[in-house]
PDB file of C-alpha atoms in Angstrom:
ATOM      1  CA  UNK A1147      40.420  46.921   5.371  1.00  0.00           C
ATOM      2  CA  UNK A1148      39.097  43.168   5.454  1.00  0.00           C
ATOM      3  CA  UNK A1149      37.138  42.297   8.580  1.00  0.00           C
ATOM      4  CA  UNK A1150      38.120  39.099  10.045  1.00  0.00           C
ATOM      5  CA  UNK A1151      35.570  37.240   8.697  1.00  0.00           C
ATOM      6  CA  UNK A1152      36.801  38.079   5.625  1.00  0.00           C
ATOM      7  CA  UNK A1153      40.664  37.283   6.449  1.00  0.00           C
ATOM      8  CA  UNK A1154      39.514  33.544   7.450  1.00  0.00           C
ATOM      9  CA  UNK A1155      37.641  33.334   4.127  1.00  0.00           C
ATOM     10  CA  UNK A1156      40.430  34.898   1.985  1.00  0.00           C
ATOM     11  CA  UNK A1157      42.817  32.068   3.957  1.00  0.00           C
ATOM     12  CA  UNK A1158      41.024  29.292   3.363  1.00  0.00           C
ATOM     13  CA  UNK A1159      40.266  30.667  -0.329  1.00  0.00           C
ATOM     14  CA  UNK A1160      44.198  30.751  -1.280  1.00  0.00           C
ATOM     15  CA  UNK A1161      44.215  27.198   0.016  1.00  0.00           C
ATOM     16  CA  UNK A1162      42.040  25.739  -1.774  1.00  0.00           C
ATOM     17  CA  UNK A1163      43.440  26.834  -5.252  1.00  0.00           C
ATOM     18  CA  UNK A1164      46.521  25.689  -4.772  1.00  0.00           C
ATOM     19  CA  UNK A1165      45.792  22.304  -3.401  1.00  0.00           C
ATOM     20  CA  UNK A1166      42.326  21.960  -4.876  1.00  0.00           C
ATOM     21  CA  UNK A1167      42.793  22.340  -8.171  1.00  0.00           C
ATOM     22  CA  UNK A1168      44.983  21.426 -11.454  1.00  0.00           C
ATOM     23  CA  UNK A1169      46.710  24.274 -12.988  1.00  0.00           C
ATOM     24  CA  UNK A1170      44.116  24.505 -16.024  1.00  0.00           C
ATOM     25  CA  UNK A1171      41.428  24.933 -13.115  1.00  0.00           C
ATOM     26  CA  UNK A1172      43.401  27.315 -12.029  1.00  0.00           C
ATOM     27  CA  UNK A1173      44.123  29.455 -14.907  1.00  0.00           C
ATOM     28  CA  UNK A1174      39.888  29.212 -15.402  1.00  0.00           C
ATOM     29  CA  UNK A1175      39.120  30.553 -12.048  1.00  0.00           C
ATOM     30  CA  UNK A1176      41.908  33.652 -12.823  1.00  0.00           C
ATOM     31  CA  UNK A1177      40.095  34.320 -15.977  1.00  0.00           C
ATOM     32  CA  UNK A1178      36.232  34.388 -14.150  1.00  0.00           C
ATOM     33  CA  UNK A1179      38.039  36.706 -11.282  1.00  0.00           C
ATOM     34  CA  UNK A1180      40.244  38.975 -13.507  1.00  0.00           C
ATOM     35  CA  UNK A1181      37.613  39.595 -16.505  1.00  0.00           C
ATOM     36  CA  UNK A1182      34.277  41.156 -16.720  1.00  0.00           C
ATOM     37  CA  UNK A1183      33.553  38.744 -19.444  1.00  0.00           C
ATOM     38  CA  UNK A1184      34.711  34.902 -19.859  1.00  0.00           C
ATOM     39  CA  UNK A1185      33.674  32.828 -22.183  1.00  0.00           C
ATOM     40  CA  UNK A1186      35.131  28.771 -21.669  1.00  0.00           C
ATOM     41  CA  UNK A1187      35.251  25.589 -24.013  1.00  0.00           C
ATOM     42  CA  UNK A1188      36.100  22.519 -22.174  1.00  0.00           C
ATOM     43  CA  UNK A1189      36.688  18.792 -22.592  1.00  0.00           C
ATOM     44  CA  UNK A1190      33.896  17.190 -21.309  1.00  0.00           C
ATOM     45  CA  UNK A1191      34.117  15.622 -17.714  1.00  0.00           C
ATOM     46  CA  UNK A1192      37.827  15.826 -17.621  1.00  0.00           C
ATOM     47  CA  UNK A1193      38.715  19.842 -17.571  1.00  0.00           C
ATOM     48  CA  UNK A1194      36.756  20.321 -13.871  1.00  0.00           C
ATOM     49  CA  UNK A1195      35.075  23.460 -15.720  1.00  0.00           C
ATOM     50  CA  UNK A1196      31.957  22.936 -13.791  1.00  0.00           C
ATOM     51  CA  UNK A1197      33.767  22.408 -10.289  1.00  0.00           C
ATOM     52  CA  UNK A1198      35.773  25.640 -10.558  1.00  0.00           C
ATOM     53  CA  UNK A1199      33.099  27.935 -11.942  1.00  0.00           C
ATOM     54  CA  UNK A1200      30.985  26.553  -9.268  1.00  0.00           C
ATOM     55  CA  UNK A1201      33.985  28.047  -6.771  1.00  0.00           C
ATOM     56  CA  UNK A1202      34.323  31.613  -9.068  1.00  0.00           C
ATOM     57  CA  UNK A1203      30.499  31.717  -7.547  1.00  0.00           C
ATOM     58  CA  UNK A1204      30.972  31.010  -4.406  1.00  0.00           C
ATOM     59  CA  UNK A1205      33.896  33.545  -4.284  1.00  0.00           C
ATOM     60  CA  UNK A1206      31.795  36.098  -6.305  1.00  0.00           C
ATOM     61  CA  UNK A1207      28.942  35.827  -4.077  1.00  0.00           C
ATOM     62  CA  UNK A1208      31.265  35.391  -0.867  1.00  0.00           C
ATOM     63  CA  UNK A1209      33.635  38.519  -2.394  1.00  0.00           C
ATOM     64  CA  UNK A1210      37.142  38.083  -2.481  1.00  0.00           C
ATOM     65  CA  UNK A1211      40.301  39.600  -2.973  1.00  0.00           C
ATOM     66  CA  UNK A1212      42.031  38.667  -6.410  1.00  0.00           C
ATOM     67  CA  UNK A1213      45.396  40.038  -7.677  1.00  0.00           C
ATOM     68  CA  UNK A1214      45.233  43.231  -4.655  1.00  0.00           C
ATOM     69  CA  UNK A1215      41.578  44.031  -6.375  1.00  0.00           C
ATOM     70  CA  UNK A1216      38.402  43.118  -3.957  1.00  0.00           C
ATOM     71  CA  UNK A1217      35.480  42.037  -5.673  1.00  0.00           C
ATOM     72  CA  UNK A1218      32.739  43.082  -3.627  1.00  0.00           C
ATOM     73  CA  UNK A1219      30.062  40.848  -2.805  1.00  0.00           C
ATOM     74  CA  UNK A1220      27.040  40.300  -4.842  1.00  0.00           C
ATOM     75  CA  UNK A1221      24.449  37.694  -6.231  1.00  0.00           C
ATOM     76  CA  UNK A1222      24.977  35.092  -8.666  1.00  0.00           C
ATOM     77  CA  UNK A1223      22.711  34.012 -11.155  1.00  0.00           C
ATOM     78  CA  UNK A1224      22.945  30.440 -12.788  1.00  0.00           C
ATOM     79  CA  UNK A1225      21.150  29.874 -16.454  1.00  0.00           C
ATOM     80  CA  UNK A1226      21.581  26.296 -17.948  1.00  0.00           C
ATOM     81  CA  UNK A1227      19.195  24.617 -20.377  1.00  0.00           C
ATOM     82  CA  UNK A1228      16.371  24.111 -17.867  1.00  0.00           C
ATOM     83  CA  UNK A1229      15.646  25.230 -14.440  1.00  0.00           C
ATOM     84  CA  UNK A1230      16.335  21.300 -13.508  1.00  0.00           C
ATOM     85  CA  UNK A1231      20.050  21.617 -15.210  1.00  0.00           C
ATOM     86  CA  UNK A1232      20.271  24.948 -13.400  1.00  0.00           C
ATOM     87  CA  UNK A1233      19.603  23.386  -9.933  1.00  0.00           C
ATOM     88  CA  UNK A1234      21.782  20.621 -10.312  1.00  0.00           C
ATOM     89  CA  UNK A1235      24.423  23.591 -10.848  1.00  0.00           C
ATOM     90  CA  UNK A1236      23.549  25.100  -7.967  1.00  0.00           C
ATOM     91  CA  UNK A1237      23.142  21.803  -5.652  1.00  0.00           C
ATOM     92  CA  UNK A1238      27.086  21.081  -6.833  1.00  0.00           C
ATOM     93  CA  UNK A1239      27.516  24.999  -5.682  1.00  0.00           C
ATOM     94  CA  UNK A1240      25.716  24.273  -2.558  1.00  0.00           C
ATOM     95  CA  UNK A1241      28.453  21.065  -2.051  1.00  0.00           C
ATOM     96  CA  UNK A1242      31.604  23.117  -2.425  1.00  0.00           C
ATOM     97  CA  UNK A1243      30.203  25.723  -0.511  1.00  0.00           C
ATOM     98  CA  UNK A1244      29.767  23.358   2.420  1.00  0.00           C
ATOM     99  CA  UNK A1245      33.356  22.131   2.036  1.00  0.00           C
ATOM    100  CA  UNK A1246      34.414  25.586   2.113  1.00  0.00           C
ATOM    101  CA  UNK A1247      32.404  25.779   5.268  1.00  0.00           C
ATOM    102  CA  UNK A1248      34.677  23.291   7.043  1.00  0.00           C
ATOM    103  CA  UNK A1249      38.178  24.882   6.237  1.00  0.00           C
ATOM    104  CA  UNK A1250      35.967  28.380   7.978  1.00  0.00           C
ATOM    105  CA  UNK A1251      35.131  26.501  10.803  1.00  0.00           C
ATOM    106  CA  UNK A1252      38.398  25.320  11.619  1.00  0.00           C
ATOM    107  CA  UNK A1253      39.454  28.983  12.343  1.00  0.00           C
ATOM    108  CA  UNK A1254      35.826  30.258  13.670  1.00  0.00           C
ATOM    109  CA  UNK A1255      33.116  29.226  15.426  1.00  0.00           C
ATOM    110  CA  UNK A1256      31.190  26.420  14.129  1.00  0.00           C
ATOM    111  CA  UNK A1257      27.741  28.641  14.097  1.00  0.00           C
ATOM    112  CA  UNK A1258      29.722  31.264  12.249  1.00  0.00           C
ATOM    113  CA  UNK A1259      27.882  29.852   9.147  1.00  0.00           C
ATOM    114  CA  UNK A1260      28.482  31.241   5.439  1.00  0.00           C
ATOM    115  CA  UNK A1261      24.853  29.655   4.872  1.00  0.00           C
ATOM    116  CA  UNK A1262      21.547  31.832   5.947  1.00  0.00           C
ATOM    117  CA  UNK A1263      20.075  28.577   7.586  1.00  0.00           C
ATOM    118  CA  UNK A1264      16.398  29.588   7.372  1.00  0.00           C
ATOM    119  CA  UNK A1265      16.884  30.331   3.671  1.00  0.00           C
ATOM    120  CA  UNK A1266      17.413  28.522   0.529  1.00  0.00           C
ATOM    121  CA  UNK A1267      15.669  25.918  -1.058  1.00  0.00           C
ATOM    122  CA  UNK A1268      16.442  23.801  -4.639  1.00  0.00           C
ATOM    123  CA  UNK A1269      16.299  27.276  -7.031  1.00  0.00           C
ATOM    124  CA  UNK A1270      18.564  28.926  -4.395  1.00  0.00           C
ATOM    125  CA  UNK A1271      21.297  29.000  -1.970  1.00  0.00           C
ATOM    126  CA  UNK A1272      21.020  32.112   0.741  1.00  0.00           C
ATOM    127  CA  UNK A1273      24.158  33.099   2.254  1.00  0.00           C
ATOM    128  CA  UNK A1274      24.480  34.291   5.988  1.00  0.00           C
ATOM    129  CA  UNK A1275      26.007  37.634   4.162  1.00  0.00           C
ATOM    130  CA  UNK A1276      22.640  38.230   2.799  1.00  0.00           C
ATOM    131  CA  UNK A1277      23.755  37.530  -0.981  1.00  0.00           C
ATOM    132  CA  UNK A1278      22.187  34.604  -3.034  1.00  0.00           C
ATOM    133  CA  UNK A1279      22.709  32.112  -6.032  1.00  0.00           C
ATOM    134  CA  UNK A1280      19.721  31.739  -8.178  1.00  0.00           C
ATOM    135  CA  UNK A1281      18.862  29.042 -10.361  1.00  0.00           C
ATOM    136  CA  UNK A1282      17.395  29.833 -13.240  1.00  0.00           C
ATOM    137  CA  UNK A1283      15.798  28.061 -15.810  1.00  0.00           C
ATOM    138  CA  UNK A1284      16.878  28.738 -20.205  1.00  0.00           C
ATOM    139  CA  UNK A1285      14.255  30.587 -21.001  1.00  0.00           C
ATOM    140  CA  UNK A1286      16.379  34.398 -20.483  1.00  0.00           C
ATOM    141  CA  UNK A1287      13.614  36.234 -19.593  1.00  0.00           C
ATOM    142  CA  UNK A1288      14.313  33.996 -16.410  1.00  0.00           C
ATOM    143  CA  UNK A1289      16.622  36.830 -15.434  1.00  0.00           C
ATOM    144  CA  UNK A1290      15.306  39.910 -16.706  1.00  0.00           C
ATOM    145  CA  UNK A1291      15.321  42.738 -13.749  1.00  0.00           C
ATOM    146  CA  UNK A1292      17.592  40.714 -11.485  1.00  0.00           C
ATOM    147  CA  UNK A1293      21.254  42.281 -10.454  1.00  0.00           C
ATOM    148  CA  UNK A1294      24.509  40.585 -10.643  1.00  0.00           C
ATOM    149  CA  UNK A1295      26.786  38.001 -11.972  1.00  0.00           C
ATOM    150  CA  UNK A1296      25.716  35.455 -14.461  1.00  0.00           C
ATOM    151  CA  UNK A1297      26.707  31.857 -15.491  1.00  0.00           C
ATOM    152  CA  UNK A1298      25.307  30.852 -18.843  1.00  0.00           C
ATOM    153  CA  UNK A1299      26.085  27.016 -18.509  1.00  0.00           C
ATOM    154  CA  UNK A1300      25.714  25.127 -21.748  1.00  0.00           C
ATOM    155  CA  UNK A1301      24.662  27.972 -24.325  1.00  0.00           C
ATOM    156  CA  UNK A1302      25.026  26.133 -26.908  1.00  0.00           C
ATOM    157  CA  UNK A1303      22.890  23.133 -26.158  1.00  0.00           C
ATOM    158  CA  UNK A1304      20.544  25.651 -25.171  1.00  0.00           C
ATOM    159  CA  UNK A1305      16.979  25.709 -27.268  1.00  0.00           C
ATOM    160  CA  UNK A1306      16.597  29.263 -26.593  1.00  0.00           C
ATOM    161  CA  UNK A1307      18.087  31.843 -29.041  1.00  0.00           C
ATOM    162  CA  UNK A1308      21.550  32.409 -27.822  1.00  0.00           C
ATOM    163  CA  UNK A1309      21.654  35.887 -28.760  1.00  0.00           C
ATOM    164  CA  UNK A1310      18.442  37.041 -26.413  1.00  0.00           C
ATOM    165  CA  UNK A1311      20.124  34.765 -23.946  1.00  0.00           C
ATOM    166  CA  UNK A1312      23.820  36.932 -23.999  1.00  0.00           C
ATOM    167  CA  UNK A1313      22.015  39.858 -24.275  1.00  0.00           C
ATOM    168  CA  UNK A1314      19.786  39.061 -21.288  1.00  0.00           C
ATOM    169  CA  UNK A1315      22.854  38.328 -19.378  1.00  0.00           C
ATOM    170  CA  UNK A1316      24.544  41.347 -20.588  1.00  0.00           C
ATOM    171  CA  UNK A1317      22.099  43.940 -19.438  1.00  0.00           C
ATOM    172  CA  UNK A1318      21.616  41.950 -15.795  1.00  0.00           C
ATOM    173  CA  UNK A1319      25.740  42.513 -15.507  1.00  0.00           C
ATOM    174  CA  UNK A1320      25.430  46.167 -16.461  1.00  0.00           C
ATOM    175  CA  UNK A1321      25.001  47.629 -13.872  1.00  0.00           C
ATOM    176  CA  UNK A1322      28.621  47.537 -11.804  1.00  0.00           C
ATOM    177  CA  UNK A1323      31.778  46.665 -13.105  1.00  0.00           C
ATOM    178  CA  UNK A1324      32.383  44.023 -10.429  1.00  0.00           C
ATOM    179  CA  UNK A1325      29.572  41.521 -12.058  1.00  0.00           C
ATOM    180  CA  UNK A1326      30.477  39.032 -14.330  1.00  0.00           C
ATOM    181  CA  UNK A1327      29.369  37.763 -17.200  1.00  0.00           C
ATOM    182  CA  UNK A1328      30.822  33.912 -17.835  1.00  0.00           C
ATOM    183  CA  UNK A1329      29.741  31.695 -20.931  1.00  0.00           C
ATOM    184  CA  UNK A1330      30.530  27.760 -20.955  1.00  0.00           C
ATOM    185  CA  UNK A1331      30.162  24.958 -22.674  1.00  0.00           C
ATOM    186  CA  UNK A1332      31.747  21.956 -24.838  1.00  0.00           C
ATOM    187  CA  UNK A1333      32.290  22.487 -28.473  1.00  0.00           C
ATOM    188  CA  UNK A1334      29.477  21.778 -30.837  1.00  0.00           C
ATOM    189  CA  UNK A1335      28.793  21.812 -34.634  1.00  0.00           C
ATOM    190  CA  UNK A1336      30.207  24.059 -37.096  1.00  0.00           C
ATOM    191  CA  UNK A1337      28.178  26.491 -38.220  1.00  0.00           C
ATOM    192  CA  UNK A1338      25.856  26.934 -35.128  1.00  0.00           C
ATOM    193  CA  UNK A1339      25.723  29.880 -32.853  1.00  0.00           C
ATOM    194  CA  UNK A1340      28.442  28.424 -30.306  1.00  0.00           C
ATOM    195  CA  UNK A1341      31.000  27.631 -33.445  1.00  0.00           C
ATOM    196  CA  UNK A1342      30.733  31.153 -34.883  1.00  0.00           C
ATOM    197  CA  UNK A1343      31.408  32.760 -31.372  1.00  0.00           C
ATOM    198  CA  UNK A1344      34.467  30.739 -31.134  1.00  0.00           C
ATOM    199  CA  UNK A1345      36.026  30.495 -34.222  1.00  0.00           C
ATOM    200  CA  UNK A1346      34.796  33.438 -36.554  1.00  0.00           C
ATOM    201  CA  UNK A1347      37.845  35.124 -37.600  1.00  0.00           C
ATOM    202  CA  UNK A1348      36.051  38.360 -38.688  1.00  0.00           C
ATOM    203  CA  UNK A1349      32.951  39.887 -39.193  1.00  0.00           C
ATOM    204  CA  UNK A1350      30.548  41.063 -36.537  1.00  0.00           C
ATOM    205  CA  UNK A1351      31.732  37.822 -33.963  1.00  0.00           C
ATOM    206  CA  UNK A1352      35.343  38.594 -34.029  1.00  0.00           C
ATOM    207  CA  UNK A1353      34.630  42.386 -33.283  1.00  0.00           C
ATOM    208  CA  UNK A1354      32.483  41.346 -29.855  1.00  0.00           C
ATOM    209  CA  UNK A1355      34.533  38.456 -28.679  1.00  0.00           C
ATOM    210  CA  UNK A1356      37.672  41.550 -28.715  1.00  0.00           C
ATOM    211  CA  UNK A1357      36.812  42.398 -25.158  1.00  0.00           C
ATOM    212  CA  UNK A1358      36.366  38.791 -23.694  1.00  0.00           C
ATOM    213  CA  UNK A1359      38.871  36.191 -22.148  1.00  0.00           C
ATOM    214  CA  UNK A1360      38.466  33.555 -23.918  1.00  0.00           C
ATOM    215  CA  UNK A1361      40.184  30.024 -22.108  1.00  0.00           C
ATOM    216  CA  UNK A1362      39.869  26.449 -23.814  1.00  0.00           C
ATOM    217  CA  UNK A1363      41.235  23.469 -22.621  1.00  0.00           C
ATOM    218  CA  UNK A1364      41.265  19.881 -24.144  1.00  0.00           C
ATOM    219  CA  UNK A1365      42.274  16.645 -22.446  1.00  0.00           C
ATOM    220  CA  UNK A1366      45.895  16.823 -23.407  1.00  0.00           C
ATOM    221  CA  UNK A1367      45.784  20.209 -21.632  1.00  0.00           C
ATOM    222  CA  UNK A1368      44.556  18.146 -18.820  1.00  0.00           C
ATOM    223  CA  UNK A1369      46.635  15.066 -18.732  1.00  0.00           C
ATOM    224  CA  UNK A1370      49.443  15.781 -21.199  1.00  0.00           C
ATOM    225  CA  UNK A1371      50.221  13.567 -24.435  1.00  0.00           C
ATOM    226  CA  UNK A1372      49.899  10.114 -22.873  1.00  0.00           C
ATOM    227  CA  UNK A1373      46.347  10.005 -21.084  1.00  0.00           C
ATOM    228  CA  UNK A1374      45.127   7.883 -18.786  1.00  0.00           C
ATOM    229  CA  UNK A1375      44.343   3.622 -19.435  1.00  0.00           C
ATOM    230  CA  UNK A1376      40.270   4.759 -18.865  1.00  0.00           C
ATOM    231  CA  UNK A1377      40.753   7.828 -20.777  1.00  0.00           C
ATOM    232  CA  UNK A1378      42.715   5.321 -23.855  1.00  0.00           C
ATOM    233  CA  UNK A1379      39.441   2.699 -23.600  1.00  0.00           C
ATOM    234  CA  UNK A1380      37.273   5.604 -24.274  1.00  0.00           C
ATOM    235  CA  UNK A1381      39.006   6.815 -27.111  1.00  0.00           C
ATOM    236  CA  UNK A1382      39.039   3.287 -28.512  1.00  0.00           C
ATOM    237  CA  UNK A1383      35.779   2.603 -28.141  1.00  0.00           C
ATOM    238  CA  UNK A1384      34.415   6.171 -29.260  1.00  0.00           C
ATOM    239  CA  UNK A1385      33.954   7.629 -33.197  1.00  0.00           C
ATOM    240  CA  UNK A1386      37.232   9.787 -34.140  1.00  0.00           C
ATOM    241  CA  UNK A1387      33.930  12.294 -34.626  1.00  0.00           C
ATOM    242  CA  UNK A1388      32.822  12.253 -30.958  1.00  0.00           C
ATOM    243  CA  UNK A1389      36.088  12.093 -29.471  1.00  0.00           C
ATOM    244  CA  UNK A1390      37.642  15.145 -31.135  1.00  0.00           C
ATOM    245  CA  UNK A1391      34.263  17.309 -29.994  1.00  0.00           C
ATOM    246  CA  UNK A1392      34.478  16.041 -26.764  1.00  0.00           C
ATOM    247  CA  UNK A1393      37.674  15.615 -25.713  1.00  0.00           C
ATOM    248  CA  UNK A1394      39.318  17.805 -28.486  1.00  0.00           C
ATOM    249  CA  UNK A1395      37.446  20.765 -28.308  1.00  0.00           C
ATOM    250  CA  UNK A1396      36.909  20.659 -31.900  1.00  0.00           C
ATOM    251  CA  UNK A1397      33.763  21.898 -33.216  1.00  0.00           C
ATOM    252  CA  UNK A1398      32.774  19.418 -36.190  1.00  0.00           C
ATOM    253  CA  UNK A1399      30.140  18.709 -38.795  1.00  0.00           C
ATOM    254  CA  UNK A1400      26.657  18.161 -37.950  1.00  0.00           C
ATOM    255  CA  UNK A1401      25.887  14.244 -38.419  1.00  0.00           C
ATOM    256  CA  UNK A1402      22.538  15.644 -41.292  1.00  0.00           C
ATOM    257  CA  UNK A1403      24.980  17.879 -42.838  1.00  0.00           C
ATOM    258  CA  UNK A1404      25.823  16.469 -46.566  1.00  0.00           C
ATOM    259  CA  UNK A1405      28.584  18.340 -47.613  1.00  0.00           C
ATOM    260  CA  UNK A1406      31.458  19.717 -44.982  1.00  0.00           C
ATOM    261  CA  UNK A1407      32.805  22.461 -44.557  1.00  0.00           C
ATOM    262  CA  UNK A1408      36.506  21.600 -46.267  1.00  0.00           C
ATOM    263  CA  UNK A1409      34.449  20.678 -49.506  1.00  0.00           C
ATOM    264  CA  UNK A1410      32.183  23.904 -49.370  1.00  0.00           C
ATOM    265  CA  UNK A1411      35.321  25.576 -49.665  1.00  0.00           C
ATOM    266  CA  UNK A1412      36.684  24.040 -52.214  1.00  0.00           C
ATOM    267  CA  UNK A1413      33.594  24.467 -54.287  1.00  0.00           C
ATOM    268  CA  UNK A1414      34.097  27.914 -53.389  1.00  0.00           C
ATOM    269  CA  UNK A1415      36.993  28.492 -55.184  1.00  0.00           C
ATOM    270  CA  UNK A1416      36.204  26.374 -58.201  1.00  0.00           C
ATOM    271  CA  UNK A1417      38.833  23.929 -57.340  1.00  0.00           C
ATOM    272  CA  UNK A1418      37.821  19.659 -58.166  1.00  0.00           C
ATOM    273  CA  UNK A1419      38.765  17.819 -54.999  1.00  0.00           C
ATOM    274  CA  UNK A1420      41.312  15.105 -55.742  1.00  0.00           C
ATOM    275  CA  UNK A1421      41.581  12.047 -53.414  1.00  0.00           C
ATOM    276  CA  UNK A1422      45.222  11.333 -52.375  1.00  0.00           C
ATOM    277  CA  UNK A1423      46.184   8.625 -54.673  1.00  0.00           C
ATOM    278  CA  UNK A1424      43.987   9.455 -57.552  1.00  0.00           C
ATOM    279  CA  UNK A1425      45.028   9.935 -61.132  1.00  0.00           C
ATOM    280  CA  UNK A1426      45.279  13.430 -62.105  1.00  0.00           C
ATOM    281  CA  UNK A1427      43.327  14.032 -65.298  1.00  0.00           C
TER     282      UNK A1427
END
């Protein structure tokens, strides 16, 4: 049975998705709540992926009720590609969480605080509940020995190897079945660590990705067919290259790369490449 502390933050939880967020915020936030493991690919600056994962913490960390399940609450741990990137996360954590604080407050006493007041400090946000979000920095020993959630933001711009860094993350979440383990980032070049986790269709990737949610959204997902007049400028003024990674989702050839993908195929099969147009010899 829910205290009612806990009704007035379930209340003002269900209130906030549905007037907070768009629907592919939304469908993010079920994924983080409903899964173990989530791994997201958004468009960059557009999707709201680090807004809402930013809320899955607070709620984690909070606990919450999702689809009759409670998640009980626990810490969260943050890893991005350096403890400054990490603490920004956490600082746009710490924001939301004070938003949060004013929907509470309108049904409690103002010194009813989700915040431990005496604790916290750039690497950290204490909550009056007695559970924490850490920042951490790439490196994953970072978060060796520590319990709870994780948030791997970035992985693939990270510098550290991406496998110690899952498997790090893995083995902090191992412990309950209530902690989470949640991968994001924006699509990258083929062939790189991020790529293969996304897009392998078999082999060893395939097999490990079986168990995870995997949600990707583009801007079209976003904003439908016809986007926005700043949203058109940028496309305009932006390579077809960049624009399909970052607003597409697509994951495309690496600018030092001199031979693609499509053509390594071809090559493959012992087929010549004709160019459309070409005389067939």
């Amino acid at each position: 049975m829910q205290t009612p502390r806990q009704r007035t933050i379930q209340r003002v939880h269900d209130r906030y998705i549905r007037h907070i967020f768009r629907e592919v915020q939304r469908e993010i936030l079920d994924a983080v709540l409903s899964h173990r493991l989530t791994s997201i690919l958004g468009a960059r600056q557009v999707v709201g992926k680090t807004a809402v994962t930013s809320y899955a913490a607070i709620c984690l960390a909070l606990g919450v009720e999702w689809k009759g399940q409670r998640i009980p609450a626990h810490d969260v741990h943050v890893v991005s590609r350096s403890e400054r990137t990490s603490q920004d996360f956490v600082h746009r954590i710490g924001r939301i969480l004070d938003a949060f604080q004013v929907g509470v407050g309108r049904h409690r006493a103002k010194r009813d605080s989700l915040r431990d007041q005496e604790l916290g400090s750039m690497s950290r946000i204490a909550l009056a509940n007695g559970r924490r979000i850490f920042a951490h920095s790439g490196n994953p020993d970072s978060i060796q020995g520590f319990p709870g959630s994780v948030i791997v933001d970035e992985i693939g711009a990270n510098r550290n190897d991406p496998e110690e860094i899952l498997a790090q993350a893995l083995s902090v979440t191992a412990t309950s079945p209530d902690w989470r383990c949640l991968l994001i980032g924006n699509s990258s070049t083929r062939g790189d660590w991020w790529h293969k986790w996304w897009e392998s269709r078999d082999g060893a990737f395939a097999e490990r990705r079986a168990g995870w949610a995997m949600v990707k959204h583009d801007v079209h997902d976003v904003f439908g067919e016809i986007l926005p007049a700043h949203l058109v400028e940028i496309r305009e003024s932006m390579s077809d290259r960049d624009w399909r990674r970052w607003f597409l989702c697509e994951f495309v050839d690496a600018f030092n790369r001199a031979v693609s993908d499509e053509d390594l195929e071809i090559a493959a099969m012992g087929t010549a490449r004709t160019e459309l147009g070409a005389p067939i010899v």
